[in-house]
XYZ file of N, CA, C and O in Angstrom:
600
model
N 1.271 -0.790 0.226
C -0.157 0.025 0.183
C 1.024 1.207 -0.095
O 1.672 0.828 0.887
N 0.650 2.015 -0.903
C 1.372 3.776 -0.756
C 0.172 4.281 -0.333
O -0.613 4.259 -1.172
N 0.483 5.318 0.980
C 0.197 6.361 0.926
C 0.675 7.200 0.710
O 1.083 7.945 0.304
N -0.878 8.194 0.118
C -0.749 9.533 -0.780
C -1.120 10.538 0.018
O -2.439 10.747 0.616
N -0.171 10.942 0.876
C -0.705 11.879 2.166
C -0.716 13.234 1.283
O -1.673 13.767 2.341
N -0.687 13.704 0.723
C -1.064 14.642 0.484
C -2.119 15.317 -0.873
O -2.623 16.479 -1.259
N -3.237 14.100 -0.331
C -4.274 14.009 -1.235
C -4.894 15.281 -0.781
O -6.370 15.861 -1.683
N -5.119 15.796 0.076
C -5.915 16.522 0.736
C -5.476 18.235 1.088
O -6.501 19.208 1.452
N -4.416 18.044 1.099
C -3.951 19.459 1.731
C -2.163 18.673 2.321
O -2.289 18.113 2.115
N -1.816 19.704 2.714
C -0.356 19.425 3.070
C -0.058 20.820 4.224
O -0.313 21.256 4.669
N 0.548 19.686 5.643
C 0.276 20.615 6.513
C 2.070 21.433 6.339
O 2.013 21.692 7.784
N 2.951 21.269 5.881
C 3.438 21.943 5.495
C 3.972 23.448 4.973
O 4.305 24.083 4.663
N 2.535 24.084 4.232
C 2.127 25.458 3.911
C 2.784 25.136 2.716
O 2.241 26.527 1.515
N 3.224 24.001 2.016
C 3.490 24.488 0.689
C 2.405 23.627 -0.270
O 0.750 24.075 0.362
N 2.501 24.442 -1.669
C 1.141 24.461 -2.541
C 0.670 22.984 -2.926
O 1.095 21.977 -2.398
N -0.567 23.313 -2.226
C -1.548 22.354 -2.464
C -2.227 22.068 -4.028
O -3.029 23.399 -3.656
N -2.870 21.590 -4.734
C -4.024 21.234 -5.429
C -4.277 19.523 -5.779
O -2.908 19.204 -6.029
N -5.462 19.161 -6.249
C -5.962 17.742 -6.417
C -5.504 17.206 -7.535
O -5.065 16.274 -8.058
N -5.029 18.061 -8.623
C -4.371 17.523 -9.615
C -2.518 17.420 -9.315
O -2.319 16.062 -9.738
N -2.269 17.351 -7.535
C -0.754 17.168 -7.640
C -1.204 15.778 -7.148
O -0.114 14.686 -7.632
N -2.347 15.537 -6.452
C -2.671 13.979 -6.288
C -2.861 12.689 -7.341
O -2.460 12.204 -7.951
N -3.309 13.781 -8.863
C -3.708 13.117 -9.296
C -2.580 13.095 -10.639
O -2.356 11.921 -10.797
N -1.607 13.659 -10.288
C 0.080 13.678 -10.826
C 0.628 12.937 -10.113
O 1.589 11.332 -11.504
N 0.782 12.207 -9.374
C 1.220 11.199 -8.351
C 0.496 9.914 -8.436
O 1.878 8.932 -8.679
N -0.962 10.207 -8.880
C -0.888 8.667 -8.921
C -0.543 7.966 -10.243
O -0.203 6.520 -10.530
N -0.496 8.361 -11.533
C -0.109 8.681 -12.795
C 0.924 7.628 -12.581
O 1.395 6.794 -12.854
N 2.290 8.526 -11.830
C 3.017 8.128 -11.039
C 3.463 6.317 -10.896
O 4.179 5.730 -11.146
N 2.915 6.576 -10.054
C 2.659 4.899 -9.163
C 1.559 3.880 -9.948
O 2.414 2.966 -9.886
N 0.479 4.354 -10.816
C 0.131 3.726 -12.016
C 1.708 2.945 -12.707
O 1.394 2.150 -12.874
N 2.144 4.187 -13.180
C 3.559 3.505 -13.903
C 4.289 3.022 -13.322
O 5.360 1.904 -14.033
N 4.775 2.403 -11.802
C 5.312 1.909 -11.377
C 4.497 0.616 -11.026
O 5.152 -0.681 -10.317
N 3.044 0.646 -11.257
C 2.454 -0.602 -10.780
C 2.123 -0.939 -9.992
O 2.211 -2.237 -9.386
N 1.796 0.217 -8.982
C 1.660 0.211 -7.461
C -0.468 -0.514 -7.752
O -0.596 0.508 -8.295
N -0.539 -0.868 -7.065
C -2.428 -1.472 -7.617
C -3.022 -1.018 -5.728
O -4.114 -1.433 -6.055
N -2.410 -0.315 -4.600
C -3.376 -0.181 -3.495
C -2.906 1.237 -3.358
O -1.656 1.168 -2.979
N -3.675 2.472 -3.036
C -2.871 3.843 -3.267
C -4.135 4.523 -1.764
O -5.393 4.382 -2.136
N -4.005 4.645 -1.118
C -4.880 4.782 0.304
C -4.343 6.804 0.153
O -3.464 7.421 0.727
N -5.495 7.124 -0.339
C -5.709 8.628 -0.457
C -5.777 9.392 0.972
O -6.661 8.687 1.816
N -4.785 10.164 1.824
C -4.400 10.044 2.832
C -4.721 11.912 3.724
O -4.166 12.726 2.877
N -5.250 11.875 4.170
C -5.037 13.486 4.905
C -4.637 13.548 6.137
O -5.679 12.419 7.447
N -3.728 13.434 6.780
C -2.944 13.640 8.326
C -3.407 14.355 8.913
O -2.842 14.395 9.947
N -3.802 15.403 8.677
C -4.158 16.427 9.537
C -5.589 16.979 9.219
O -5.474 17.980 10.082
N -6.778 16.064 9.178
C -8.110 16.416 8.930
C -8.788 17.480 8.437
O -9.776 18.085 9.063
N -8.266 18.256 7.227
C -8.655 18.606 6.702
C -9.678 18.397 5.561
O -10.590 19.589 4.710
N -9.870 17.255 5.021
C -10.709 16.600 4.270
C -12.253 17.254 4.553
O -12.616 17.221 6.237
N -13.067 16.614 4.079
C -14.417 17.280 3.477
C -15.061 16.343 2.811
O -14.583 16.515 1.852
N -16.329 16.327 2.795
C -17.424 15.603 1.420
C -16.779 17.201 -0.067
O -17.134 16.109 -0.681
N -16.772 18.135 0.185
C -16.579 18.417 -1.281
C -15.582 18.530 -1.917
O -15.099 18.732 -2.758
N -13.811 17.528 -1.157
C -12.934 18.158 -1.645
C -12.456 16.137 -1.730
O -11.968 15.499 -2.007
N -13.329 15.503 -0.594
C -13.102 13.754 -1.155
C -13.989 13.329 -2.208
O -13.440 12.302 -2.941
N -15.764 14.125 -2.210
C -16.318 13.155 -3.807
C -15.745 13.192 -4.726
O -15.218 12.645 -5.081
N -14.359 14.607 -5.291
C -14.124 14.320 -6.804
C -13.093 13.817 -6.721
O -12.459 13.380 -7.583
N -12.456 13.685 -5.793
C -11.012 13.090 -5.507
C -11.210 11.470 -5.556
O -10.398 11.185 -7.058
N -11.731 10.796 -5.543
C -12.728 9.482 -5.020
C -12.517 9.041 -6.442
O -12.287 8.468 -7.275
N -13.859 10.291 -6.973
C -15.112 9.429 -8.157
C -13.778 9.290 -9.196
O -14.115 8.500 -10.002
N -12.727 10.675 -9.646
C -12.453 11.067 -10.725
C -11.223 9.745 -10.601
O -11.082 9.213 -11.864
N -10.578 9.822 -9.980
C -9.604 8.808 -10.289
C -9.842 7.414 -9.624
O -9.049 6.277 -10.221
N -11.033 6.986 -9.159
C -11.339 5.758 -9.398
C -11.829 5.210 -10.556
O -11.813 4.152 -11.327
N -12.470 6.129 -10.766
C -12.531 5.871 -12.776
C -11.968 6.034 -14.027
O -11.669 5.362 -14.906
N -10.453 7.088 -13.247
C -9.022 6.857 -14.564
C -8.373 5.688 -14.033
O -7.781 4.906 -14.890
N -8.423 4.869 -13.106
C -7.430 3.976 -12.908
C -8.276 2.391 -12.144
O -8.068 2.168 -10.665
N -9.082 2.010 -12.569
C -9.834 0.747 -12.344
C -8.858 -0.265 -11.647
O -9.667 -0.786 -10.774
N -7.820 -0.234 -12.138
C -6.570 -0.939 -11.800
C -6.250 -1.200 -10.109
O -5.460 -1.889 -9.654
N -6.380 0.251 -9.828
C -5.828 0.497 -8.970
C -6.625 0.465 -7.788
O -7.986 0.938 -7.629
N -6.738 -0.339 -6.264
C -7.749 -0.184 -5.678
C -8.024 1.207 -4.633
O -6.273 0.864 -4.277
N -7.962 2.029 -4.540
C -7.954 3.189 -3.759
C -8.201 3.227 -1.993
O -9.365 2.711 -2.070
N -8.052 3.740 -1.271
C -8.468 3.565 0.159
C -8.372 5.036 0.491
O -7.443 5.858 0.240
N -8.671 5.491 2.355
C -9.344 6.306 2.209
C -8.424 6.113 4.134
O -8.798 5.118 4.611
N -7.122 6.997 4.006
C -6.899 7.547 5.442
C -7.283 8.508 6.213
O -6.542 9.625 5.756
N -8.180 8.377 6.921
C -9.211 9.844 7.177
C -8.652 10.035 8.477
O -8.491 9.604 9.839
N -7.699 11.081 9.105
C -7.805 11.754 10.420
C -9.273 12.847 10.984
O -8.762 13.263 9.612
N -9.230 12.804 11.566
C -10.747 13.310 11.388
C -11.271 13.640 13.216
O -10.305 13.016 14.340
N -11.741 14.534 13.361
C -12.154 14.596 15.089
C -13.609 14.069 15.071
O -14.221 13.476 14.185
N -13.906 13.715 16.674
C -15.338 12.674 16.327
C -16.116 13.338 15.952
O -17.389 12.244 15.505
N -16.743 14.593 15.092
C -17.856 14.649 14.500
C -17.737 14.748 13.238
O -19.160 14.730 12.469
N -16.890 15.068 12.543
C -16.977 15.082 10.790
C -16.243 13.520 10.553
O -15.978 13.138 9.023
N -16.324 12.054 11.145
C -15.480 10.782 10.469
C -16.474 10.391 9.862
O -15.864 10.210 8.188
N -18.158 10.353 10.202
C -18.854 9.538 9.259
C -19.479 10.243 7.885
O -19.196 10.125 6.504
N -19.201 11.905 7.785
C -19.709 12.686 6.743
C -18.215 11.703 5.565
O -18.705 11.865 4.759
N -17.119 12.576 6.395
C -15.686 12.004 5.615
C -16.176 10.178 4.368
O -16.082 10.303 3.639
N -16.816 9.062 5.556
C -16.674 7.810 5.299
C -17.538 8.114 3.932
O -17.842 7.476 3.097
N -18.926 8.331 4.423
C -19.781 8.468 3.515
C -19.387 9.362 2.190
O -20.258 8.242 1.293
N -18.799 10.251 1.973
C -18.551 11.020 0.681
C -17.635 9.997 -0.146
O -17.504 9.463 -0.811
N -16.515 9.516 0.421
C -15.428 8.256 0.508
C -15.923 7.313 -0.784
O -16.693 7.080 -1.392
N -17.539 6.701 0.786
C -18.251 5.535 -0.102
C -18.784 5.767 -1.518
O -18.850 4.781 -2.103
N -20.180 6.849 -1.210
C -20.266 6.839 -2.251
C -20.092 7.701 -3.476
O -20.287 7.454 -4.447
N -18.532 7.455 -3.584
C -17.503 7.490 -4.452
C -16.622 6.554 -5.295
O -15.881 7.252 -5.317
N -16.992 5.139 -4.874
C -15.991 4.384 -4.700
C -15.157 3.673 -4.029
O -14.688 2.642 -4.594
N -15.359 5.014 -2.946
C -13.897 3.743 -2.217
C -14.533 2.329 -1.401
O -15.194 3.000 -0.321
N -13.883 1.671 -0.979
C -14.251 0.371 -0.218
C -12.979 -0.112 0.341
O -13.243 -1.123 1.127
N -12.071 0.920 0.926
C -11.191 0.409 1.955
C -10.861 1.359 2.776
O -10.333 2.902 2.332
N -10.545 1.187 4.124
C -10.850 2.086 4.659
C -9.529 1.328 6.098
O -10.148 0.682 6.595
N -8.950 2.937 6.508
C -8.356 2.467 7.412
C -8.601 3.424 8.630
O -9.359 4.054 8.669
N -8.452 3.081 9.958
C -8.846 2.747 11.294
C -8.348 2.412 12.494
O -7.053 1.341 12.011
N -8.336 3.057 13.015
C -7.508 2.813 14.788
C -8.611 2.539 15.744
O -9.354 3.528 15.561
N -7.773 1.108 16.399
C -8.961 1.025 17.954
C -9.027 2.423 18.555
O -7.972 3.125 18.694
N -10.197 3.398 19.082
C -10.563 3.959 19.751
C -9.599 5.419 19.229
O -9.800 6.560 19.481
N -9.523 5.178 17.984
C -9.346 6.689 16.775
C -7.488 7.004 17.307
O -7.026 8.114 17.455
N -7.084 5.800 18.261
C -5.756 6.546 18.446
C -4.686 6.663 17.544
O -4.588 6.140 16.633
N -3.690 7.927 18.121
C -3.039 8.332 16.700
C -3.816 9.587 16.320
O -4.640 10.026 16.897
N -2.131 10.062 15.511
C -3.248 11.454 15.127
C -1.547 11.800 14.364
O -0.146 11.335 14.117
N -1.925 12.965 13.887
C -0.821 14.205 13.231
C -0.374 15.127 14.463
O -1.521 16.397 14.721
N 0.864 15.202 14.574
C 1.212 16.419 15.920
C 0.304 17.880 14.707
O 1.032 19.216 15.397
N 0.553 18.053 13.728
C 0.656 18.872 12.940
C -0.912 18.992 13.006
O -0.748 20.581 12.182
N -1.401 18.598 13.189
C -2.601 19.581 13.324
C -3.425 20.424 13.854
O -2.728 20.367 14.848
N -3.983 20.821 12.905
C -4.937 22.522 14.454
C -5.448 22.413 15.486
O -6.082 22.882 16.366
N -6.061 21.080 15.379
C -7.335 20.267 16.327
C -7.113 19.667 17.425
O -6.614 18.447 17.063
N -6.924 19.520 18.596
C -5.846 18.577 19.566
C -7.358 16.875 19.097
O -6.822 16.569 19.450
N -8.441 17.677 18.897
C -9.198 16.622 18.999
C -9.265 15.726 17.694
O -9.300 14.456 17.888
N -7.744 16.073 16.821
C -8.239 15.533 15.518
C -7.612 14.579 15.752
O -6.189 14.093 15.687
N -7.587 12.724 15.433
C -6.609 11.626 15.567
C -7.207 10.484 13.970
O -7.475 10.953 13.340
N -7.083 9.330 14.122
C -7.456 8.320 12.931
C -9.067 8.443 13.493
O -9.570 8.883 14.286
N -9.352 7.541 12.162
C -10.378 7.311 12.799
C -11.370 5.826 13.358
O -10.555 4.974 13.224
N -11.980 5.909 14.294
C -12.000 5.107 15.161
C -12.654 3.702 14.491
O -13.613 3.473 13.637
N -11.847 2.433 14.555
C -12.687 1.521 13.970
C -13.888 1.199 14.276
O -14.629 0.547 13.629
N -14.083 0.969 16.040
C -15.298 0.583 16.379
C -16.294 1.586 15.862
O -17.496 1.107 15.271
N -16.542 2.742 15.499
C -17.686 3.363 15.153
C -17.277 3.332 13.219
O -18.876 2.405 12.776
N -16.387 3.128 12.942
C -16.503 2.785 10.682
C -17.192 1.120 11.013
O -18.150 1.116 10.081
N -17.207 0.367 11.987
C -17.431 -0.828 11.970
C -19.236 -0.806 12.451
O -19.864 -1.090 11.237
N -19.896 0.231 13.718
C -20.965 -0.174 13.480
C -21.979 1.444 12.377
O -23.014 0.557 11.531
N -21.176 1.878 11.442
C -21.148 2.400 10.064
C -21.669 1.594 9.412
O -23.074 1.011 8.457
N -20.909 0.922 9.519
C -20.734 -0.516 8.195
C -21.929 -0.899 8.271
O -23.095 -1.853 7.533
N -22.602 -1.778 9.564
C -23.478 -2.099 9.647
C -24.884 -1.906 9.619
O -25.646 -2.218 9.020
N -24.623 -0.925 9.690
C -26.015 -0.035 9.437
C -26.433 0.839 8.301
O -27.259 0.528 7.600
N -25.124 0.254 7.867
C -24.894 0.702 6.385
C -25.386 -0.820 5.328
O -25.534 -1.021 4.057
N -25.314 -1.921 5.459
C -25.480 -2.944 5.308
C -24.433 -3.659 4.459
O -24.199 -4.108 3.355
N -23.137 -2.955 5.147
C -22.169 -3.867 4.304
C -20.871 -4.359 5.117
O -20.554 -4.782 6.401
N -20.777 -4.999 4.340
C -19.773 -6.790 4.518
C -18.536 -6.377 4.926
O -17.997 -5.663 4.310
N -18.211 -6.958 6.041
C -16.364 -6.791 6.583
C -16.366 -7.866 6.466
O -17.050 -8.535 7.027
N -14.478 -8.043 7.067
C -14.040 -9.465 7.156
C -14.240 -9.314 8.729
O -13.066 -10.105 9.191
N -14.356 -8.684 9.265
C -13.794 -8.811 10.870
C -14.204 -9.480 11.545
O -15.880 -9.804 11.551
N -13.694 -10.009 12.559
C -14.285 -11.308 13.308
C -14.658 -10.462 15.125
O -13.823 -9.929 15.029
N -15.486 -10.698 14.639
C -16.547 -9.608 15.895
C -16.006 -9.910 17.355
O -15.916 -9.007 17.800
N -16.159 -10.863 17.561
C -15.637 -11.442 18.204
C -14.341 -11.099 19.034
O -14.065 -10.792 20.882
N -12.831 -11.596 18.017
C -11.900 -10.943 18.308
C -11.669 -9.362 18.648
O -11.028 -9.302 19.246
N -12.854 -8.817 17.883
C -12.557 -7.033 18.149
C -12.596 -6.544 18.888
O -12.032 -5.528 19.692
N -14.247 -7.435 19.970
C -14.436 -7.200 21.339
C -12.987 -6.933 21.930
O -12.815 -7.093 22.933
N -12.310 -8.677 21.686
C -11.251 -8.904 22.747
C -9.966 -7.649 22.857
O -9.744 -7.422 23.905
N -9.763 -7.357 21.567
C -9.017 -5.821 21.372
C -9.599 -5.052 21.794
O -8.776 -4.706 22.716
N -11.065 -4.810 21.518
C -11.275 -3.520 22.852
C -10.643 -3.136 24.412
O -10.640 -2.621 24.346
N -11.393 -4.530 24.697
C -11.006 -5.131 25.929
C -9.840 -5.070 26.888
O -9.528 -4.088 27.646
N -9.006 -5.390 25.451
C -7.389 -5.075 26.015
C -7.127 -3.776 26.107
O -6.369 -2.893 26.432
N -7.260 -3.098 25.006
C -7.150 -1.220 24.656
C -7.696 -0.407 26.139
O -6.812 0.216 26.625
N -8.565 -1.455 26.548
C -9.260 -0.211 27.812
C -8.020 -0.901 28.816
O -7.960 0.445 29.462
N -8.067 -1.290 28.998
C -6.494 -1.793 29.937
C -5.056 -1.102 29.714
O -4.558 -0.734 30.093
N -5.040 -1.262 28.515
C -3.351 -0.604 28.043
C -3.746 1.290 28.374
O -2.447 1.643 28.647
N -5.101 1.317 27.798
C -4.885 2.917 27.460
C -5.699 3.837 28.592
O -5.836 4.724 28.556
N -5.243 3.005 29.642
C -6.608 3.109 31.225
C -6.665 4.625 31.046
O -4.741 5.395 31.598
N -6.853 6.302 31.776
C -6.125 6.919 32.283
C -5.981 6.917 33.575
O -6.288 6.082 34.335
N -4.998 7.848 34.015
C -4.475 7.419 34.911
C -4.437 8.299 36.091
O -4.345 9.243 35.710
């Protein structure tokens, strides 16, 4: 998997435009890369910029599996997933409890998309996944012990 971290913005203040992601996707395609995760590591993606990049790249590169790696705050993850899914994305990165994130994000609540919320969303939308729910519940229980507030 290649993570295209500048798909939605740039944490370094450099020039950014969606065409940059398209150019990089073409270069990766020429290298025969088969999986690309369009990534937002600073939490700036939204339905208005998610929809066109996924719909365009997925239609132009049908042999590449595109995924989404969204950093988000707790209120915004669902609209991001909805937009990506409606525009052809079927692969999503997530982290239990949303742990992790980017120190350059301007919002302290911005972190990884929570797996448990993504699974609920998938269930509500009748989307089949390959997660073993019993094993996942055990993992959640383990996390509760590891990341207990002190």
